[in-house]
Amino acid sequence: MSSSYLQLRRIAFSGPKKMAEMTFSNGVNVVCGASDTGKSFLAESLDFMLGGSELRDIPQRTPFGEVQFDLDVTSGEKWRFYRASSGGNFKAKNLIEENAEIEVLKKDHGHGKIDNMSGFLLDKIGLLGKRILRSKKKGSTQSLSFRNLARLAIVQEGEIQQTGSPFWGGQYTLKTAELATIKLLLTGVDDSDVVETKWVGTNRAKQIELIDELLADIRQEIADVGEEEAGLIAQIGRLDGTIEQRRKTLNAIQAQLDSLLAQRRELVDVRTAIQDRLDEIADLLTRFDLLLEHYAVDIERLTAIQESGAMFAHVESVPCPLCGASPEAQQHDAACDGDVEAIVQAACAEIEKIARLKGELQATVADLKSEAVSQEQELSNKNEEYENVNTQIQETVAPTVSEERASFSELIEKRAEVQKGLDLYARMAKLEERKISLEEDEGEEGSSGAIASGLPDSVAHDFSLRVSKLLKAWDFPGDCLVHFDKETTDFVIDGKPRGSRGKGLRAITHAAVTIALLEYCLENDLPHPGFVVLDSPLLAYFKPEGDEDRQLQGTNLKESFYSDLINHHSTDSQIVIFENQHPPDSVLDGLSMTVFTGNPNDGREGFL
Amino acid sequence: MKIVSNGLWMMTSHSRPALFNSPLETGIRSLEILVAAYPAAFDLERLVEMDYLVVHSGDADGPESLHAALPMRAGELLIRRGLIEKGLLLMTSRNLIQRIPAEDGFDYIAGDAAAPFLSSLTSTYSQRLKERAQWAVERFTGVETSRIRQITHRLFENWSSQFQAIDRSRGNQ
């Protein structure tokens, strides 16, 4: 099997107005310059583009929204990756195939899948789908992520000088997995076989297994959300502010609408009352007209009675045509209501009475008519008011309310969505916490019963020899006898544990282990990312600490270090070194060098 | 204002019977009808129908009614037949109307002095009365009394004929 390796080619920060880029070639690349010129940020950016979760937010980053990253695979592929500087998923473009579509790569690892950055990169170096041991005791394993490898290939300034083993990041619960990663690189054998045994483990192992499955699901869901937790929290904070503001606006405008509606209802009531009164007046006027008509007829009638009565009085009485009684004997007046004279007189009086009533009624009618006119006027005023209020409601306030309401519920929906994302993170944190506590229990038990794991002795020996050889080549002081202490999982050099040495010595030995791992893998055709990024391996020359470090400065370690690297790394492997000090002039021919002057008037001031 | 107006209404209604539809007034109306009908003679029954038609000519597609429409018109009917009879008696006492016996009872016919007497009346109401009497007589000449009664019954609907029945029973007493 011939392994493929990755080569860093270019990293560029691009913004709407500017672009900052840095290219890398095969072999040894040195980026040197004063402090605060962006060297460490550049190293972190490389890690970020290889799937790191977030990028340090420095002020110089602000104008750049996107990071581009070019990577070659020694098998011949060329890829360009894009990622927002704020994080999230990647986009990948095949630079060889012209018409290839841009692929989206999720930022979170998924076992055996290449739809994510980790799986994509693992696939290129032949490590896709590998499993590494997580718990010695339970025999549980986890999916190998590119992140497990990245920390072995990219060593940041803080890590290079740490006292712990170069093989593990310091988190106790991850120790087994980190060692398993080294074992996988050094032996090419993963821990997939262990899978079977994990089912015979205790309930705890099963619980962890279950939690892992749940975590994988949640990570997938989080990947779909595509936002970091901090981003979501900031977003929900902003949303809450906006919602509160909108609620106030909505309440205010709703109150305005309510008051207008009340006003409209009141106007309707007033209008109805006026209309009722107008109807009543119309009714009364109709009846009064009839009454007036009666009065008129009555007066006419009475006048006729008066006249006919007066005339009638002059007509002579005749003897009764039936019985022959003389008029004198007849008693019409009393018996037959025939007292014509009295009737005439009464008619006169009645005419006057009715005339008076008629006058009164006419006055009443006039009052009613004038009241009707003023009520009509009032009604038309109220109609106008009603129309104004109604127009205001229908054309201005009501649409504003429904608009506000719509955008408000949109905000609420958006907030619920963001909250859902946050809940995912909360669930993930809870599960991880639970898992850690289970693993800690497990770890305690595991430490009591020694289980054969980690590096096989023979491999550890071979690798230790490799480190020893490197140190000698670099003119490291002393005999450079190196052996691997399984207990501390760190190296002992000339009888002194590596971690107990000074900061400068820790840095150079960390570099030695890291480069030894690369060289060991290359020589044995074993998978490895194929490149190494070291931030300040020659720390002792810049910031010595203690006598040991100062001793180092007296040697020609610096020249030997560079010339050895140049001799061994030219084509298929790549070493990127960030340093404060320039490499010695004697080695400059064999390496690519970029200088950040830190001076705006001289060369390149800094990375961004 | 409503109460006041109702009060007005009631006062006029209350004071009316003493003068309106007195034997003098109903007698003059019958006299106008008989003068218009002359030389025909009408019995009491036909005179009652004709009197109604004269007063409410508008209802029977004639000239505008002599009296204004009144919801309580039924009140008049209760006493119309008796009042008309009294009016006829008053007119007979002055020889303005003559009562003549006929096969089926009494008939009434205008006397010789009737026409000159009526022509001396000049009030608006008298003129309108004359016009309607002439219209009613002309309109219903040759129409059987029973047929006329059918028409007035129809105008009054059922309730009015019931009052008329009461009226008749009282008149027959």
PDB file of N, CA and C in Angstrom, chain A residues 292-346:
ATOM      1  N   LEU A 292    -103.579  66.866  11.948  1.00  0.00           N
ATOM      2  CA  LEU A 292    -103.856  68.192  11.402  1.00  0.00           C
ATOM      3  C   LEU A 292    -104.952  68.113  10.343  1.00  0.00           C
ATOM      4  N   GLU A 293    -104.866  67.049   9.550  1.00  0.00           N
ATOM      5  CA  GLU A 293    -105.873  66.827   8.513  1.00  0.00           C
ATOM      6  C   GLU A 293    -107.255  66.689   9.169  1.00  0.00           C
ATOM      7  N   HIS A 294    -107.234  65.916  10.269  1.00  0.00           N
ATOM      8  CA  HIS A 294    -108.489  65.750  11.016  1.00  0.00           C
ATOM      9  C   HIS A 294    -109.010  67.072  11.526  1.00  0.00           C
ATOM     10  N   TYR A 295    -108.060  67.855  12.091  1.00  0.00           N
ATOM     11  CA  TYR A 295    -108.474  69.153  12.606  1.00  0.00           C
ATOM     12  C   TYR A 295    -109.103  69.983  11.497  1.00  0.00           C
ATOM     13  N   ALA A 296    -108.448  69.975  10.338  1.00  0.00           N
ATOM     14  CA  ALA A 296    -108.949  70.764   9.209  1.00  0.00           C
ATOM     15  C   ALA A 296    -110.342  70.304   8.809  1.00  0.00           C
ATOM     16  N   VAL A 297    -110.472  68.971   8.675  1.00  0.00           N
ATOM     17  CA  VAL A 297    -111.789  68.427   8.285  1.00  0.00           C
ATOM     18  C   VAL A 297    -112.839  68.748   9.348  1.00  0.00           C
ATOM     19  N   ASP A 298    -112.382  68.586  10.616  1.00  0.00           N
ATOM     20  CA  ASP A 298    -113.328  68.830  11.708  1.00  0.00           C
ATOM     21  C   ASP A 298    -113.835  70.265  11.675  1.00  0.00           C
ATOM     22  N   ILE A 299    -112.866  71.174  11.412  1.00  0.00           N
ATOM     23  CA  ILE A 299    -113.275  72.574  11.381  1.00  0.00           C
ATOM     24  C   ILE A 299    -114.271  72.813  10.236  1.00  0.00           C
ATOM     25  N   GLU A 300    -113.934  72.230   9.097  1.00  0.00           N
ATOM     26  CA  GLU A 300    -114.849  72.361   7.947  1.00  0.00           C
ATOM     27  C   GLU A 300    -116.220  71.783   8.273  1.00  0.00           C
ATOM     28  N   ARG A 301    -116.140  70.621   8.898  1.00  0.00           N
ATOM     29  CA  ARG A 301    -117.363  69.902   9.211  1.00  0.00           C
ATOM     30  C   ARG A 301    -118.231  70.701  10.188  1.00  0.00           C
ATOM     31  N   LEU A 302    -117.501  71.273  11.189  1.00  0.00           N
ATOM     32  CA  LEU A 302    -118.237  72.047  12.190  1.00  0.00           C
ATOM     33  C   LEU A 302    -118.831  73.312  11.569  1.00  0.00           C
ATOM     34  N   THR A 303    -118.031  73.876  10.643  1.00  0.00           N
ATOM     35  CA  THR A 303    -118.562  75.065   9.951  1.00  0.00           C
ATOM     36  C   THR A 303    -119.846  74.709   9.198  1.00  0.00           C
ATOM     37  N   ALA A 304    -119.803  73.503   8.558  1.00  0.00           N
ATOM     38  CA  ALA A 304    -120.990  73.048   7.825  1.00  0.00           C
ATOM     39  C   ALA A 304    -122.173  72.827   8.767  1.00  0.00           C
ATOM     40  N   ILE A 305    -121.846  72.232   9.944  1.00  0.00           N
ATOM     41  CA  ILE A 305    -122.905  71.980  10.928  1.00  0.00           C
ATOM     42  C   ILE A 305    -123.523  73.296  11.394  1.00  0.00           C
ATOM     43  N   GLN A 306    -122.585  74.240  11.653  1.00  0.00           N
ATOM     44  CA  GLN A 306    -123.013  75.561  12.118  1.00  0.00           C
ATOM     45  C   GLN A 306    -123.956  76.196  11.082  1.00  0.00           C
ATOM     46  N   GLU A 307    -123.507  76.111   9.829  1.00  0.00           N
ATOM     47  CA  GLU A 307    -124.289  76.727   8.749  1.00  0.00           C
ATOM     48  C   GLU A 307    -125.622  76.026   8.556  1.00  0.00           C
ATOM     49  N   SER A 308    -125.517  74.675   8.421  1.00  0.00           N
ATOM     50  CA  SER A 308    -126.753  73.941   8.155  1.00  0.00           C
ATOM     51  C   SER A 308    -127.725  74.057   9.330  1.00  0.00           C
ATOM     52  N   GLY A 309    -127.124  74.112  10.583  1.00  0.00           N
ATOM     53  CA  GLY A 309    -127.984  74.265  11.770  1.00  0.00           C
ATOM     54  C   GLY A 309    -128.711  75.598  11.740  1.00  0.00           C
ATOM     55  N   ALA A 310    -127.952  76.652  11.365  1.00  0.00           N
ATOM     56  CA  ALA A 310    -128.560  77.983  11.325  1.00  0.00           C
ATOM     57  C   ALA A 310    -129.684  78.036  10.289  1.00  0.00           C
ATOM     58  N   MET A 311    -129.387  77.420   9.144  1.00  0.00           N
ATOM     59  CA  MET A 311    -130.401  77.363   8.091  1.00  0.00           C
ATOM     60  C   MET A 311    -131.596  76.539   8.527  1.00  0.00           C
ATOM     61  N   PHE A 312    -131.271  75.409   9.142  1.00  0.00           N
ATOM     62  CA  PHE A 312    -132.305  74.463   9.535  1.00  0.00           C
ATOM     63  C   PHE A 312    -133.328  75.104  10.474  1.00  0.00           C
ATOM     64  N   ALA A 313    -132.808  76.009  11.313  1.00  0.00           N
ATOM     65  CA  ALA A 313    -133.680  76.672  12.287  1.00  0.00           C
ATOM     66  C   ALA A 313    -134.790  77.487  11.610  1.00  0.00           C
ATOM     67  N   HIS A 314    -134.509  77.889  10.379  1.00  0.00           N
ATOM     68  CA  HIS A 314    -135.523  78.694   9.675  1.00  0.00           C
ATOM     69  C   HIS A 314    -136.554  77.847   8.950  1.00  0.00           C
ATOM     70  N   VAL A 315    -136.292  76.535   8.861  1.00  0.00           N
ATOM     71  CA  VAL A 315    -137.270  75.667   8.166  1.00  0.00           C
ATOM     72  C   VAL A 315    -138.418  75.362   9.109  1.00  0.00           C
ATOM     73  N   GLU A 316    -139.615  75.514   8.578  1.00  0.00           N
ATOM     74  CA  GLU A 316    -140.789  75.366   9.453  1.00  0.00           C
ATOM     75  C   GLU A 316    -141.038  73.916   9.807  1.00  0.00           C
ATOM     76  N   SER A 317    -141.459  73.723  11.059  1.00  0.00           N
ATOM     77  CA  SER A 317    -141.831  72.373  11.483  1.00  0.00           C
ATOM     78  C   SER A 317    -143.161  72.010  10.869  1.00  0.00           C
ATOM     79  N   VAL A 318    -143.353  70.736  10.662  1.00  0.00           N
ATOM     80  CA  VAL A 318    -144.656  70.272  10.126  1.00  0.00           C
ATOM     81  C   VAL A 318    -145.217  69.249  11.083  1.00  0.00           C
ATOM     82  N   PRO A 319    -146.512  69.070  10.996  1.00  0.00           N
ATOM     83  CA  PRO A 319    -147.094  68.026  11.849  1.00  0.00           C
ATOM     84  C   PRO A 319    -146.459  66.686  11.501  1.00  0.00           C
ATOM     85  N   CYS A 320    -146.463  65.879  12.477  1.00  0.00           N
ATOM     86  CA  CYS A 320    -145.805  64.587  12.262  1.00  0.00           C
ATOM     87  C   CYS A 320    -146.480  63.849  11.128  1.00  0.00           C
ATOM     88  N   PRO A 321    -145.670  63.457  10.117  1.00  0.00           N
ATOM     89  CA  PRO A 321    -146.291  62.825   8.944  1.00  0.00           C
ATOM     90  C   PRO A 321    -146.875  61.466   9.270  1.00  0.00           C
ATOM     91  N   LEU A 322    -146.481  60.931  10.372  1.00  0.00           N
ATOM     92  CA  LEU A 322    -146.974  59.590  10.690  1.00  0.00           C
ATOM     93  C   LEU A 322    -148.210  59.646  11.584  1.00  0.00           C
ATOM     94  N   CYS A 323    -148.006  60.443  12.654  1.00  0.00           N
ATOM     95  CA  CYS A 323    -149.113  60.459  13.620  1.00  0.00           C
ATOM     96  C   CYS A 323    -149.949  61.731  13.544  1.00  0.00           C
ATOM     97  N   GLY A 324    -149.476  62.743  12.810  1.00  0.00           N
ATOM     98  CA  GLY A 324    -150.236  63.971  12.662  1.00  0.00           C
ATOM     99  C   GLY A 324    -150.146  64.912  13.835  1.00  0.00           C
ATOM    100  N   ALA A 325    -149.263  64.588  14.779  1.00  0.00           N
ATOM    101  CA  ALA A 325    -149.101  65.486  15.934  1.00  0.00           C
ATOM    102  C   ALA A 325    -148.526  66.818  15.488  1.00  0.00           C
ATOM    103  N   SER A 326    -148.989  67.882  16.117  1.00  0.00           N
ATOM    104  CA  SER A 326    -148.510  69.206  15.736  1.00  0.00           C
ATOM    105  C   SER A 326    -147.051  69.362  16.158  1.00  0.00           C
ATOM    106  N   PRO A 327    -146.353  70.255  15.475  1.00  0.00           N
ATOM    107  CA  PRO A 327    -144.945  70.449  15.824  1.00  0.00           C
ATOM    108  C   PRO A 327    -144.750  70.763  17.282  1.00  0.00           C
ATOM    109  N   GLU A 328    -145.645  71.494  17.850  1.00  0.00           N
ATOM    110  CA  GLU A 328    -145.493  71.873  19.263  1.00  0.00           C
ATOM    111  C   GLU A 328    -145.499  70.655  20.164  1.00  0.00           C
ATOM    112  N   ALA A 329    -146.300  69.658  19.716  1.00  0.00           N
ATOM    113  CA  ALA A 329    -146.428  68.457  20.548  1.00  0.00           C
ATOM    114  C   ALA A 329    -145.218  67.526  20.397  1.00  0.00           C
ATOM    115  N   GLN A 330    -144.514  67.745  19.312  1.00  0.00           N
ATOM    116  CA  GLN A 330    -143.348  66.866  19.093  1.00  0.00           C
ATOM    117  C   GLN A 330    -142.161  67.318  19.973  1.00  0.00           C
ATOM    118  N   GLN A 331    -141.409  66.362  20.462  1.00  0.00           N
ATOM    119  CA  GLN A 331    -140.299  66.741  21.371  1.00  0.00           C
ATOM    120  C   GLN A 331    -138.950  66.273  20.813  1.00  0.00           C
ATOM    121  N   HIS A 332    -138.709  66.730  19.597  1.00  0.00           N
ATOM    122  CA  HIS A 332    -137.425  66.351  18.968  1.00  0.00           C
ATOM    123  C   HIS A 332    -136.227  66.769  19.774  1.00  0.00           C
ATOM    124  N   ASP A 333    -136.321  68.006  20.285  1.00  0.00           N
ATOM    125  CA  ASP A 333    -135.152  68.551  20.986  1.00  0.00           C
ATOM    126  C   ASP A 333    -134.661  67.625  22.083  1.00  0.00           C
ATOM    127  N   ALA A 334    -135.589  67.240  22.900  1.00  0.00           N
ATOM    128  CA  ALA A 334    -135.195  66.422  24.037  1.00  0.00           C
ATOM    129  C   ALA A 334    -134.987  64.967  23.636  1.00  0.00           C
ATOM    130  N   ALA A 335    -135.934  64.429  22.901  1.00  0.00           N
ATOM    131  CA  ALA A 335    -135.945  62.991  22.633  1.00  0.00           C
ATOM    132  C   ALA A 335    -134.899  62.587  21.599  1.00  0.00           C
ATOM    133  N   CYS A 336    -134.691  63.410  20.589  1.00  0.00           N
ATOM    134  CA  CYS A 336    -133.878  62.963  19.458  1.00  0.00           C
ATOM    135  C   CYS A 336    -132.580  63.726  19.306  1.00  0.00           C
ATOM    136  N   ASP A 337    -132.066  64.319  20.346  1.00  0.00           N
ATOM    137  CA  ASP A 337    -130.835  65.124  20.238  1.00  0.00           C
ATOM    138  C   ASP A 337    -130.991  66.169  19.140  1.00  0.00           C
ATOM    139  N   GLY A 338    -132.174  66.615  18.972  1.00  0.00           N
ATOM    140  CA  GLY A 338    -132.430  67.507  17.840  1.00  0.00           C
ATOM    141  C   GLY A 338    -132.406  68.969  18.205  1.00  0.00           C
ATOM    142  N   ASP A 339    -131.775  69.288  19.349  1.00  0.00           N
ATOM    143  CA  ASP A 339    -131.700  70.698  19.748  1.00  0.00           C
ATOM    144  C   ASP A 339    -130.718  71.421  18.850  1.00  0.00           C
ATOM    145  N   VAL A 340    -131.171  71.813  17.694  1.00  0.00           N
ATOM    146  CA  VAL A 340    -130.315  72.360  16.638  1.00  0.00           C
ATOM    147  C   VAL A 340    -129.615  73.631  17.084  1.00  0.00           C
ATOM    148  N   GLU A 341    -130.349  74.447  17.844  1.00  0.00           N
ATOM    149  CA  GLU A 341    -129.758  75.714  18.279  1.00  0.00           C
ATOM    150  C   GLU A 341    -128.525  75.497  19.171  1.00  0.00           C
ATOM    151  N   ALA A 342    -128.700  74.545  20.100  1.00  0.00           N
ATOM    152  CA  ALA A 342    -127.572  74.236  20.991  1.00  0.00           C
ATOM    153  C   ALA A 342    -126.401  73.676  20.204  1.00  0.00           C
ATOM    154  N   ILE A 343    -126.732  72.878  19.199  1.00  0.00           N
ATOM    155  CA  ILE A 343    -125.683  72.270  18.375  1.00  0.00           C
ATOM    156  C   ILE A 343    -124.894  73.348  17.637  1.00  0.00           C
ATOM    157  N   VAL A 344    -125.605  74.315  17.102  1.00  0.00           N
ATOM    158  CA  VAL A 344    -124.934  75.399  16.375  1.00  0.00           C
ATOM    159  C   VAL A 344    -123.970  76.145  17.298  1.00  0.00           C
ATOM    160  N   GLN A 345    -124.454  76.393  18.500  1.00  0.00           N
ATOM    161  CA  GLN A 345    -123.637  77.120  19.460  1.00  0.00           C
ATOM    162  C   GLN A 345    -122.374  76.304  19.848  1.00  0.00           C
ATOM    163  N   ALA A 346    -122.638  75.014  20.108  1.00  0.00           N
ATOM    164  CA  ALA A 346    -121.520  74.146  20.481  1.00  0.00           C
ATOM    165  C   ALA A 346    -120.497  74.062  19.350  1.00  0.00           C
TER     166      ALA A 346
END
